mmCIF file of C-alpha atoms in Angstrom:
data_model
loop_
_atom_site.group_PDB
_atom_site.id
_atom_site.type_symbol
_atom_site.label_atom_id
_atom_site.label_comp_id
_atom_site.label_asym_id
_atom_site.label_seq_id
_atom_site.Cartn_x
_atom_site.Cartn_y
_atom_site.Cartn_z
ATOM 1 C CA MET A 1 90.916 109.123 75.697
ATOM 2 C CA ARG A 2 93.689 111.709 75.685
ATOM 3 C CA PHE A 3 95.591 110.823 72.511
ATOM 4 C CA PRO A 4 96.873 113.856 70.527
ATOM 5 C CA LYS A 5 94.213 115.143 68.137
ATOM 6 C CA LYS A 6 93.930 117.514 65.215
ATOM 7 C CA GLY A 7 90.573 118.722 64.008
ATOM 8 C CA GLY A 8 88.877 116.360 66.446
ATOM 9 C CA SER A 9 90.606 113.268 65.010
ATOM 10 C CA ILE A 10 93.387 111.254 66.632
ATOM 11 C CA ILE A 11 96.820 111.760 65.072
ATOM 12 C CA GLN A 12 97.540 108.071 64.537
ATOM 13 C CA SER A 13 101.291 108.414 63.994
ATOM 14 C CA GLU A 14 101.670 110.268 67.318
ATOM 15 C CA ALA A 15 99.338 107.878 69.148
ATOM 16 C CA GLU A 16 101.385 104.906 67.909
ATOM 17 C CA LYS A 17 104.637 106.445 69.171
ATOM 18 C CA ILE A 18 103.048 106.804 72.596
ATOM 19 C CA MET A 19 101.659 103.253 72.628
ATOM 20 C CA LYS A 20 104.952 101.741 71.482
ATOM 21 C CA ALA A 21 106.901 103.717 74.107
ATOM 22 C CA ALA A 22 104.467 102.468 76.758
ATOM 23 C CA ILE A 23 104.761 98.824 75.709
ATOM 24 C CA ASP A 24 108.560 99.064 75.509
ATOM 25 C CA ALA A 25 108.539 100.454 79.061
ATOM 26 C CA GLY A 26 106.465 97.532 80.348
ATOM 27 C CA VAL A 27 102.894 98.860 80.204
ATOM 28 C CA ASN A 28 100.512 96.006 79.418
ATOM 29 C CA TYR A 29 97.053 97.453 80.170
ATOM 30 C CA PHE A 30 95.408 99.737 77.586
ATOM 31 C CA ASP A 31 92.118 101.373 78.568
ATOM 32 C CA THR A 32 89.661 102.648 75.964
ATOM 33 C CA ALA A 33 85.875 102.903 75.522
ATOM 34 C CA TYR A 34 83.150 102.867 72.893
ATOM 35 C CA ILE A 35 82.495 106.604 73.266
ATOM 36 C CA TYR A 36 86.147 107.743 73.180
ATOM 37 C CA SER A 37 86.013 109.069 69.650
ATOM 38 C CA GLY A 38 88.386 107.112 67.391
ATOM 39 C CA SER A 39 90.189 105.504 70.340
ATOM 40 C CA GLU A 40 89.200 101.854 69.867
ATOM 41 C CA GLU A 41 90.084 102.029 66.163
ATOM 42 C CA SER A 42 93.415 103.678 66.950
ATOM 43 C CA VAL A 43 94.348 101.059 69.541
ATOM 44 C CA GLY A 44 93.183 98.204 67.324
ATOM 45 C CA THR A 45 95.143 99.453 64.311
ATOM 46 C CA PHE A 46 98.338 99.703 66.347
ATOM 47 C CA LEU A 47 98.005 96.404 68.200
ATOM 48 C CA SER A 48 97.355 94.537 64.936
ATOM 49 C CA LYS A 49 100.931 95.349 63.919
ATOM 50 C CA GLY A 50 102.311 92.583 66.125
ATOM 51 C CA TYR A 51 101.618 93.963 69.608
ATOM 52 C CA ARG A 52 98.274 92.364 70.499
ATOM 53 C CA GLU A 53 99.707 89.526 72.602
ATOM 54 C CA ARG A 54 101.706 91.972 74.705
ATOM 55 C CA VAL A 55 98.686 93.960 75.859
ATOM 56 C CA ASN A 56 95.517 93.476 77.886
ATOM 57 C CA ILE A 57 92.686 95.469 76.326
ATOM 58 C CA ALA A 58 90.172 97.141 78.621
ATOM 59 C CA THR A 59 87.127 98.661 76.974
ATOM 60 C CA LYS A 60 83.610 99.539 78.057
ATOM 61 C CA LEU A 61 80.006 98.745 77.228
ATOM 62 C CA PRO A 62 77.994 101.950 76.636
ATOM 63 C CA HIS A 63 75.040 100.707 78.707
ATOM 64 C CA TYR A 64 73.357 104.123 78.492
ATOM 65 C CA LEU A 65 72.824 103.437 74.762
ATOM 66 C CA ILE A 66 71.281 100.020 75.342
ATOM 67 C CA LYS A 67 67.495 99.962 75.023
ATOM 68 C CA HIS A 68 66.883 96.326 74.075
ATOM 69 C CA ALA A 69 68.521 92.997 74.974
ATOM 70 C CA GLY A 70 70.034 92.559 71.514
ATOM 71 C CA ASP A 71 71.863 95.883 71.692
ATOM 72 C CA THR A 72 74.541 94.469 74.009
ATOM 73 C CA ASP A 73 75.776 91.967 71.440
ATOM 74 C CA ARG A 74 75.607 94.543 68.655
ATOM 75 C CA TYR A 75 77.848 97.029 70.459
ATOM 76 C CA PHE A 76 80.284 94.336 71.591
ATOM 77 C CA GLU A 77 80.675 92.976 68.056
ATOM 78 C CA GLU A 78 81.317 96.499 66.796
ATOM 79 C CA GLN A 79 83.971 96.997 69.474
ATOM 80 C CA LYS A 80 85.759 93.772 68.570
ATOM 81 C CA LYS A 81 85.784 94.892 64.946
ATOM 82 C CA ARG A 82 87.217 98.273 65.888
ATOM 83 C CA LEU A 83 89.852 96.657 68.113
ATOM 84 C CA LYS A 84 90.666 94.025 65.479
ATOM 85 C CA SER A 85 90.461 91.372 68.181
ATOM 86 C CA ASP A 86 88.219 88.364 68.805
ATOM 87 C CA HIS A 87 88.398 88.893 72.570
ATOM 88 C CA VAL A 88 88.776 91.546 75.268
ATOM 89 C CA GLU A 89 90.608 90.843 78.503
ATOM 90 C CA PHE A 90 88.877 93.457 80.672
ATOM 91 C CA TYR A 91 85.303 94.549 79.928
ATOM 92 C CA LEU A 92 83.571 97.238 81.952
ATOM 93 C CA MET A 93 80.040 98.486 82.374
ATOM 94 C CA HIS A 94 80.796 102.128 81.601
ATOM 95 C CA MET A 95 79.835 104.842 84.101
ATOM 96 C CA LEU A 96 77.678 102.852 86.516
ATOM 97 C CA SER A 97 76.597 105.229 89.245
ATOM 98 C CA ASP A 98 74.049 103.300 91.293
ATOM 99 C CA LEU A 99 72.363 99.957 91.875
ATOM 100 C CA GLN A 100 69.257 100.982 89.930
ATOM 101 C CA THR A 101 71.278 101.337 86.732
ATOM 102 C CA TRP A 102 72.726 97.850 87.176
ATOM 103 C CA ASP A 103 69.271 96.426 87.945
ATOM 104 C CA ARG A 104 67.990 97.847 84.648
ATOM 105 C CA LEU A 105 70.788 96.066 82.788
ATOM 106 C CA VAL A 106 70.070 92.813 84.609
ATOM 107 C CA GLY A 107 66.470 93.198 83.490
ATOM 108 C CA LEU A 108 67.776 93.237 79.918
ATOM 109 C CA GLY A 109 69.776 90.054 80.534
ATOM 110 C CA VAL A 110 73.254 91.597 80.733
ATOM 111 C CA ASP A 111 74.320 89.309 83.592
ATOM 112 C CA LYS A 112 73.497 86.213 81.535
ATOM 113 C CA TRP A 113 75.167 87.757 78.502
ATOM 114 C CA ILE A 114 78.363 88.343 80.542
ATOM 115 C CA GLU A 115 78.513 84.716 81.663
ATOM 116 C CA LYS A 116 78.029 83.554 78.089
ATOM 117 C CA LYS A 117 80.884 85.736 76.827
ATOM 118 C CA LYS A 118 83.197 84.687 79.648
ATOM 119 C CA LYS A 119 82.463 81.043 78.893
ATOM 120 C CA SER A 120 83.258 81.551 75.189
ATOM 121 C CA GLY A 121 86.527 83.320 76.071
ATOM 122 C CA GLU A 122 85.518 86.560 74.375
ATOM 123 C CA ILE A 123 85.710 88.338 77.738
ATOM 124 C CA LYS A 124 88.107 87.337 80.507
ATOM 125 C CA TYR A 125 87.290 89.725 83.371
ATOM 126 C CA VAL A 126 84.192 91.858 83.991
ATOM 127 C CA GLY A 127 83.994 95.063 85.994
ATOM 128 C CA PHE A 128 82.514 98.542 86.030
ATOM 129 C CA SER A 129 83.706 102.140 86.075
ATOM 130 C CA PHE A 130 82.072 104.111 88.852
ATOM 131 C CA HIS A 131 80.903 107.711 89.074
ATOM 132 C CA GLY A 132 78.816 108.072 92.210
ATOM 133 C CA ASN A 133 79.445 108.298 95.955
ATOM 134 C CA SER A 134 80.614 105.795 98.574
ATOM 135 C CA GLN A 135 77.046 105.068 99.706
ATOM 136 C CA GLN A 136 76.119 104.003 96.168
ATOM 137 C CA PHE A 137 79.394 102.190 95.551
ATOM 138 C CA LYS A 138 79.114 99.441 98.152
ATOM 139 C CA PRO A 139 75.641 98.122 97.156
ATOM 140 C CA LEU A 140 76.775 98.099 93.526
ATOM 141 C CA LEU A 141 79.932 96.199 94.395
ATOM 142 C CA ASP A 142 77.875 93.666 96.363
ATOM 143 C CA ALA A 143 75.259 93.178 93.617
ATOM 144 C CA TYR A 144 77.406 90.966 91.372
ATOM 145 C CA ASP A 145 80.530 88.833 91.460
ATOM 146 C CA TRP A 146 82.743 91.475 89.848
ATOM 147 C CA ASP A 147 86.341 90.720 88.925
ATOM 148 C CA PHE A 148 87.441 94.354 89.150
ATOM 149 C CA CYS A 149 86.207 97.927 89.346
ATOM 150 C CA GLN A 150 87.464 101.311 88.245
ATOM 151 C CA ILE A 151 87.214 104.458 90.382
ATOM 152 C CA GLN A 152 88.363 108.065 90.256
ATOM 153 C CA TYR A 153 90.960 108.512 92.969
ATOM 154 C CA ASN A 154 93.814 110.916 93.649
ATOM 155 C CA TYR A 155 95.074 112.958 96.582
ATOM 156 C CA MET A 156 92.355 115.566 95.954
ATOM 157 C CA ASP A 157 89.553 112.978 95.685
ATOM 158 C CA GLU A 158 90.394 110.917 98.744
ATOM 159 C CA ASN A 159 86.934 111.489 100.203
ATOM 160 C CA THR A 160 84.773 112.036 97.119
ATOM 161 C CA GLN A 161 83.061 109.526 94.802
ATOM 162 C CA ALA A 162 84.031 106.002 95.931
ATOM 163 C CA GLY A 163 86.955 107.504 97.823
ATOM 164 C CA VAL A 164 89.359 105.719 100.122
ATOM 165 C CA GLU A 165 86.429 104.036 101.864
ATOM 166 C CA GLY A 166 85.269 102.439 98.623
ATOM 167 C CA LEU A 167 88.818 101.555 97.622
ATOM 168 C CA ARG A 168 89.394 99.655 100.846
ATOM 169 C CA TYR A 169 85.999 97.972 100.711
ATOM 170 C CA ALA A 170 86.669 96.603 97.229
ATOM 171 C CA TYR A 171 90.111 95.423 98.294
ATOM 172 C CA SER A 172 88.611 93.648 101.331
ATOM 173 C CA LYS A 173 86.343 91.688 98.966
ATOM 174 C CA GLY A 174 89.234 90.649 96.722
ATOM 175 C CA VAL A 175 88.072 92.892 93.858
ATOM 176 C CA MET A 176 90.966 94.476 91.960
ATOM 177 C CA VAL A 177 90.785 98.275 91.814
ATOM 178 C CA VAL A 178 91.815 100.270 88.741
ATOM 179 C CA ILE A 179 92.447 103.961 89.337
ATOM 180 C CA MET A 180 91.336 106.596 86.825
ATOM 181 C CA GLU A 181 92.061 110.342 86.947
ATOM 182 C CA PRO A 182 95.183 109.838 89.118
ATOM 183 C CA LEU A 183 96.261 113.393 88.274
ATOM 184 C CA ARG A 184 92.761 114.789 87.629
ATOM 185 C CA GLY A 185 93.249 114.887 83.873
ATOM 186 C CA GLY A 186 96.667 116.488 84.330
ATOM 187 C CA ARG A 187 95.310 119.314 86.449
ATOM 188 C CA LEU A 188 97.457 118.204 89.370
ATOM 189 C CA THR A 189 100.467 118.948 87.184
ATOM 190 C CA TYR A 190 100.088 121.851 84.747
ATOM 191 C CA SER A 191 97.198 123.692 86.457
ATOM 192 C CA LEU A 192 98.473 123.849 90.001
ATOM 193 C CA PRO A 193 98.138 127.228 91.748
ATOM 194 C CA LYS A 194 101.329 129.185 92.399
ATOM 195 C CA LYS A 195 101.187 128.347 96.089
ATOM 196 C CA ALA A 196 101.187 124.606 95.317
ATOM 197 C CA VAL A 197 104.015 124.991 92.800
ATOM 198 C CA LYS A 198 106.053 126.783 95.447
ATOM 199 C CA ILE A 199 105.410 123.955 97.933
ATOM 200 C CA ILE A 200 106.784 121.449 95.414
ATOM 201 C CA GLU A 201 109.810 123.623 94.629
ATOM 202 C CA GLU A 202 110.645 124.098 98.316
ATOM 203 C CA ALA A 203 109.954 120.515 99.428
ATOM 204 C CA PRO A 204 112.957 118.841 101.095
ATOM 205 C CA ILE A 205 112.436 115.822 98.804
ATOM 206 C CA LYS A 206 112.507 116.637 95.097
ATOM 207 C CA HIS A 207 109.699 115.187 92.949
ATOM 208 C CA SER A 208 107.826 116.572 89.963
ATOM 209 C CA ALA A 209 104.131 117.423 90.379
ATOM 210 C CA ALA A 210 103.173 114.214 88.537
ATOM 211 C CA GLU A 211 105.508 112.134 90.686
ATOM 212 C CA TRP A 212 103.950 113.442 93.915
ATOM 213 C CA GLY A 213 100.490 112.402 92.731
ATOM 214 C CA LEU A 214 101.505 108.993 91.405
ATOM 215 C CA ARG A 215 103.695 108.065 94.372
ATOM 216 C CA TRP A 216 100.800 108.893 96.700
ATOM 217 C CA LEU A 217 98.758 106.248 94.865
ATOM 218 C CA TRP A 218 101.463 103.585 94.507
ATOM 219 C CA ASN A 219 102.090 103.910 98.237
ATOM 220 C CA GLN A 220 98.709 102.277 98.960
ATOM 221 C CA PRO A 221 98.364 98.451 98.954
ATOM 222 C CA GLU A 222 94.764 98.582 97.681
ATOM 223 C CA VAL A 223 95.744 100.205 94.364
ATOM 224 C CA GLY A 224 96.054 97.613 91.588
ATOM 225 C CA VAL A 225 96.365 99.516 88.310
ATOM 226 C CA ILE A 226 96.810 103.224 87.618
ATOM 227 C CA LEU A 227 95.474 104.664 84.365
ATOM 228 C CA SER A 228 97.202 107.751 83.022
ATOM 229 C CA GLY A 229 96.016 109.563 79.911
ATOM 230 C CA MET A 230 99.474 110.217 78.534
ATOM 231 C CA ASN A 231 99.675 112.220 75.299
ATOM 232 C CA THR A 232 103.439 112.529 74.825
ATOM 233 C CA THR A 233 106.290 110.034 74.986
ATOM 234 C CA ASN A 234 107.901 112.225 77.658
ATOM 235 C CA GLN A 235 104.878 111.652 79.888
ATOM 236 C CA VAL A 236 105.158 107.919 79.244
ATOM 237 C CA GLU A 237 108.813 107.988 80.267
ATOM 238 C CA GLU A 238 108.147 109.945 83.459
ATOM 239 C CA ASN A 239 105.103 107.937 84.565
ATOM 240 C CA THR A 240 106.665 104.535 83.941
ATOM 241 C CA GLN A 241 109.836 105.587 85.710
ATOM 242 C CA VAL A 242 107.793 106.689 88.738
ATOM 243 C CA ALA A 243 105.972 103.337 88.711
ATOM 244 C CA SER A 244 109.262 101.460 88.514
ATOM 245 C CA LEU A 245 110.683 103.317 91.506
ATOM 246 C CA SER A 246 107.539 103.199 93.660
ATOM 247 C CA GLU A 247 106.064 100.491 95.842
ATOM 248 C CA VAL A 248 103.656 100.029 98.731
ATOM 249 C CA GLY A 249 104.894 102.068 101.690
ATOM 250 C CA CYS A 250 107.289 104.129 99.584
ATOM 251 C CA MET A 251 106.199 107.488 101.025
ATOM 252 C CA SER A 252 107.884 108.823 104.144
ATOM 253 C CA ASP A 253 106.066 110.832 106.813
ATOM 254 C CA GLU A 254 107.869 113.890 105.505
ATOM 255 C CA GLU A 255 106.457 113.289 102.014
ATOM 256 C CA LYS A 256 102.955 112.815 103.411
ATOM 257 C CA LEU A 257 103.203 116.235 105.055
ATOM 258 C CA VAL A 258 104.018 117.747 101.655
ATOM 259 C CA ILE A 259 100.940 116.071 100.151
ATOM 260 C CA ASN A 260 98.749 117.537 102.906
ATOM 261 C CA LYS A 261 100.119 121.013 102.135
ATOM 262 C CA LEU A 262 99.420 120.474 98.426
ATOM 263 C CA LYS A 263 95.814 119.450 99.154
ATOM 264 C CA LYS A 264 95.238 122.604 101.141
ATOM 265 C CA ALA A 265 96.794 124.854 98.495
ATOM 266 C CA VAL A 266 94.792 123.309 95.632
ATOM 267 C CA ASN A 267 91.521 123.366 97.577
ATOM 268 C CA GLU A 268 91.984 127.060 98.237
ATOM 269 C CA ALA A 269 92.308 127.814 94.525
ATOM 270 C CA VAL A 270 90.188 125.421 92.426
ATOM 271 C CA LYS A 271 86.649 126.649 91.972
ATOM 272 C CA ILE A 272 85.239 124.061 89.534
ATOM 273 C CA PRO A 273 86.531 120.477 90.063
ATOM 274 C CA CYS A 274 86.317 119.529 86.377
ATOM 275 C CA THR A 275 88.775 116.835 85.240
ATOM 276 C CA GLY A 276 88.403 117.611 81.539
ATOM 277 C CA CYS A 277 87.145 114.099 80.751
ATOM 278 C CA GLY A 278 84.804 115.441 78.047
ATOM 279 C CA TYR A 279 81.849 113.208 78.901
ATOM 280 C CA CYS A 280 79.674 116.351 78.805
ATOM 281 C CA MET A 281 80.513 116.824 75.136
ATOM 282 C CA PRO A 282 79.403 117.445 72.483
ATOM 283 C CA CYS A 283 77.253 120.340 73.664
ATOM 284 C CA PRO A 284 74.115 120.798 71.503
ATOM 285 C CA ALA A 285 74.735 124.565 71.506
ATOM 286 C CA GLY A 286 78.438 124.234 70.693
ATOM 287 C CA VAL A 287 79.929 125.263 74.054
ATOM 288 C CA ASP A 288 83.437 123.938 74.737
ATOM 289 C CA ILE A 289 82.607 123.126 78.361
ATOM 290 C CA PRO A 290 85.979 121.679 79.498
ATOM 291 C CA MET A 291 87.861 124.645 78.024
ATOM 292 C CA CYS A 292 85.495 127.125 79.692
ATOM 293 C CA PHE A 293 86.147 125.531 83.086
ATOM 294 C CA THR A 294 89.897 125.218 82.523
ATOM 295 C CA SER A 295 90.095 128.936 81.798
ATOM 296 C CA TYR A 296 87.909 129.816 84.768
ATOM 297 C CA ASN A 297 90.060 127.777 87.151
ATOM 298 C CA LEU A 298 93.205 129.385 85.764
ATOM 299 C CA LYS A 299 91.847 132.749 86.846
ATOM 300 C CA TYR A 300 91.806 131.514 90.435
ATOM 301 C CA THR A 301 95.257 129.969 90.394
ATOM 302 C CA ASP A 302 97.035 133.333 90.221
ATOM 303 C CA LYS A 303 97.079 133.230 86.411
ATOM 304 C CA TYR A 304 94.428 135.751 85.353
ATOM 305 C CA THR A 305 96.229 136.956 82.216
ATOM 306 C CA GLU A 306 96.801 133.362 81.096
ATOM 307 C CA ALA A 307 93.172 132.513 81.874
ATOM 308 C CA LEU A 308 91.876 135.388 79.766
ATOM 309 C CA ARG A 309 94.241 134.648 76.905
ATOM 310 C CA ASN A 310 93.358 130.958 77.021
ATOM 311 C CA TYR A 311 89.627 131.666 77.017
ATOM 312 C CA VAL A 312 89.737 134.217 74.188
ATOM 313 C CA LEU A 313 91.981 132.144 71.917
ATOM 314 C CA CYS A 314 90.305 128.797 72.544
ATOM 315 C CA THR A 315 86.622 129.762 72.657
ATOM 316 C CA GLN A 316 86.165 133.228 71.170
ATOM 317 C CA ALA A 317 88.724 133.843 68.424
ATOM 318 C CA LYS A 318 86.968 131.416 66.112
ATOM 319 C CA LYS A 319 84.631 131.657 63.178
ATOM 320 C CA VAL A 320 82.049 129.921 65.377
ATOM 321 C CA PRO A 321 82.666 130.858 69.061
ATOM 322 C CA THR A 322 82.390 128.114 71.692
ATOM 323 C CA GLY A 323 82.193 130.233 74.843
ATOM 324 C CA ALA A 324 79.921 129.982 77.867
ATOM 325 C CA SER A 325 77.460 132.588 76.561
ATOM 326 C CA LYS A 326 76.250 130.060 73.961
ATOM 327 C CA CYS A 327 74.777 127.821 76.683
ATOM 328 C CA ILE A 328 71.014 127.295 76.191
ATOM 329 C CA LYS A 329 70.626 125.606 79.593
ATOM 330 C CA CYS A 330 69.264 122.354 78.147
ATOM 331 C CA GLY A 331 71.006 120.322 80.867
ATOM 332 C CA LYS A 332 72.111 117.477 78.603
ATOM 333 C CA CYS A 333 75.710 117.884 79.800
ATOM 334 C CA GLU A 334 74.796 117.449 83.456
ATOM 335 C CA LYS A 335 73.241 114.030 82.802
ATOM 336 C CA HIS A 336 76.629 112.727 81.647
ATOM 337 C CA CYS A 337 79.026 114.512 84.016
ATOM 338 C CA PRO A 338 80.906 111.940 86.174
ATOM 339 C CA GLN A 339 81.543 114.662 88.775
ATOM 340 C CA THR A 340 77.811 115.607 88.872
ATOM 341 C CA LEU A 341 78.802 119.264 88.478
ATOM 342 C CA PRO A 342 76.154 122.007 88.161
ATOM 343 C CA ILE A 343 77.492 122.771 84.688
ATOM 344 C CA ARG A 344 74.855 125.312 83.681
ATOM 345 C CA GLU A 345 75.351 127.288 86.871
ATOM 346 C CA ASN A 346 79.125 127.210 86.445
ATOM 347 C CA LEU A 347 78.907 128.345 82.818
ATOM 348 C CA GLU A 348 77.035 131.413 84.036
ATOM 349 C CA LYS A 349 79.994 132.206 86.269
ATOM 350 C CA VAL A 350 82.381 131.777 83.352
ATOM 351 C CA LYS A 351 80.252 134.056 81.193
ATOM 352 C CA LYS A 352 80.108 136.722 83.893
ATOM 353 C CA GLU A 353 83.813 136.721 84.693
ATOM 354 C CA LEU A 354 85.449 135.984 81.331
ATOM 355 C CA GLU A 355 83.062 137.616 78.871
ATOM 356 C CA GLY A 356 82.767 141.122 80.313
ATOM 357 C CA PRO A 357 82.036 144.283 78.255
ATOM 358 C CA PHE A 358 85.725 145.049 77.642
ATOM 359 C CA ILE A 359 86.349 141.582 76.245
ATOM 360 C CA ARG A 360 83.259 141.732 74.013
ATOM 361 C CA VAL A 361 84.316 145.077 72.514
ATOM 362 C CA GLY A 362 87.861 143.833 71.950
ATOM 363 C CA LEU A 363 86.600 140.690 70.259
ATOM 364 C CA LYS A 364 84.258 142.674 68.038
ATOM 365 C CA VAL A 365 87.183 144.751 66.774
ATOM 366 C CA ALA A 366 89.396 141.684 66.406
ATOM 367 C CA ARG A 367 86.768 139.707 64.507
ATOM 368 C CA LYS A 368 86.253 142.622 62.118
ATOM 369 C CA PHE A 369 89.987 142.906 61.582
ATOM 370 C CA MET A 370 90.325 139.165 60.988
ATOM 371 C CA LYS A 371 87.258 139.257 58.692
ATOM 372 C CA PHE A 372 85.490 136.407 60.452
#
């Protein structure tokens, strides 16, 4: 999902460097999805160059696009074609949030379709990615004989969505748990408030911001796989090294105290808990929602100048602006947000605080000068 892009398209040469570095370092689980623009094709193109047998592919059925029983097969066949593979090791129901959604799919025969595909060998393991709360998670986990599940989990989301309670419940049932958003889309690294950065710098045990977050996860016996949206080979090197040096019980009491301080510092600063996943996109009105929220959060992490610069350059200094003021309040974004954020309400805050009169006048002059 987070491969390097240019003009909205994946830079294949860069993506292949990242995938090769990951495989060479021992990574054997590649996660993609039907709606990750260009991702399945990118992965399939690379793996067809002699790497397919070294990797388990995990991809996802876009159940929200399925209206009729025959749609399931149609999307799956398209995914196999994109991935250049006649089978998928791990297949997920994408973004299940409650039992009602699963019941609708069962009504369309998805459960029978799954068994058929497992029997033919086209799918090895079946699971679901979850975006709800712990009360919804358990009934969903109990509704079918799942092989695995995927949840958002990190030291800031210990008690949100499925949370630690859901993690442990799945583990108790023998269901493997895959972790997504281990660093909240990187926000637990490059967007930490100054207070949190200082805590890391002054900690008696020296780890990078990414290492603190990943070690916290690897420390727990219930964690099976950690997904990290790496978009540089340096990130691959750091994350695989952390994995190699971590194990269950690897965190000392002293390290756990540092994590607790980090939680407190981040909670004090972050106003909109957006992970930048992009599920809210594209916006019908052209708003760059993730960028709006990134800039807004920067303002509250002691980086106001950077926040303003980021917002102006990335949403306003364009031929067609993509700022918060373009929101038409249609609500389409909120239907797809895994965090169930009040996006329209938050965009109003962004508009109020990052598109004030001074900024509008400055942009008007700049746009005239640049002849937009």
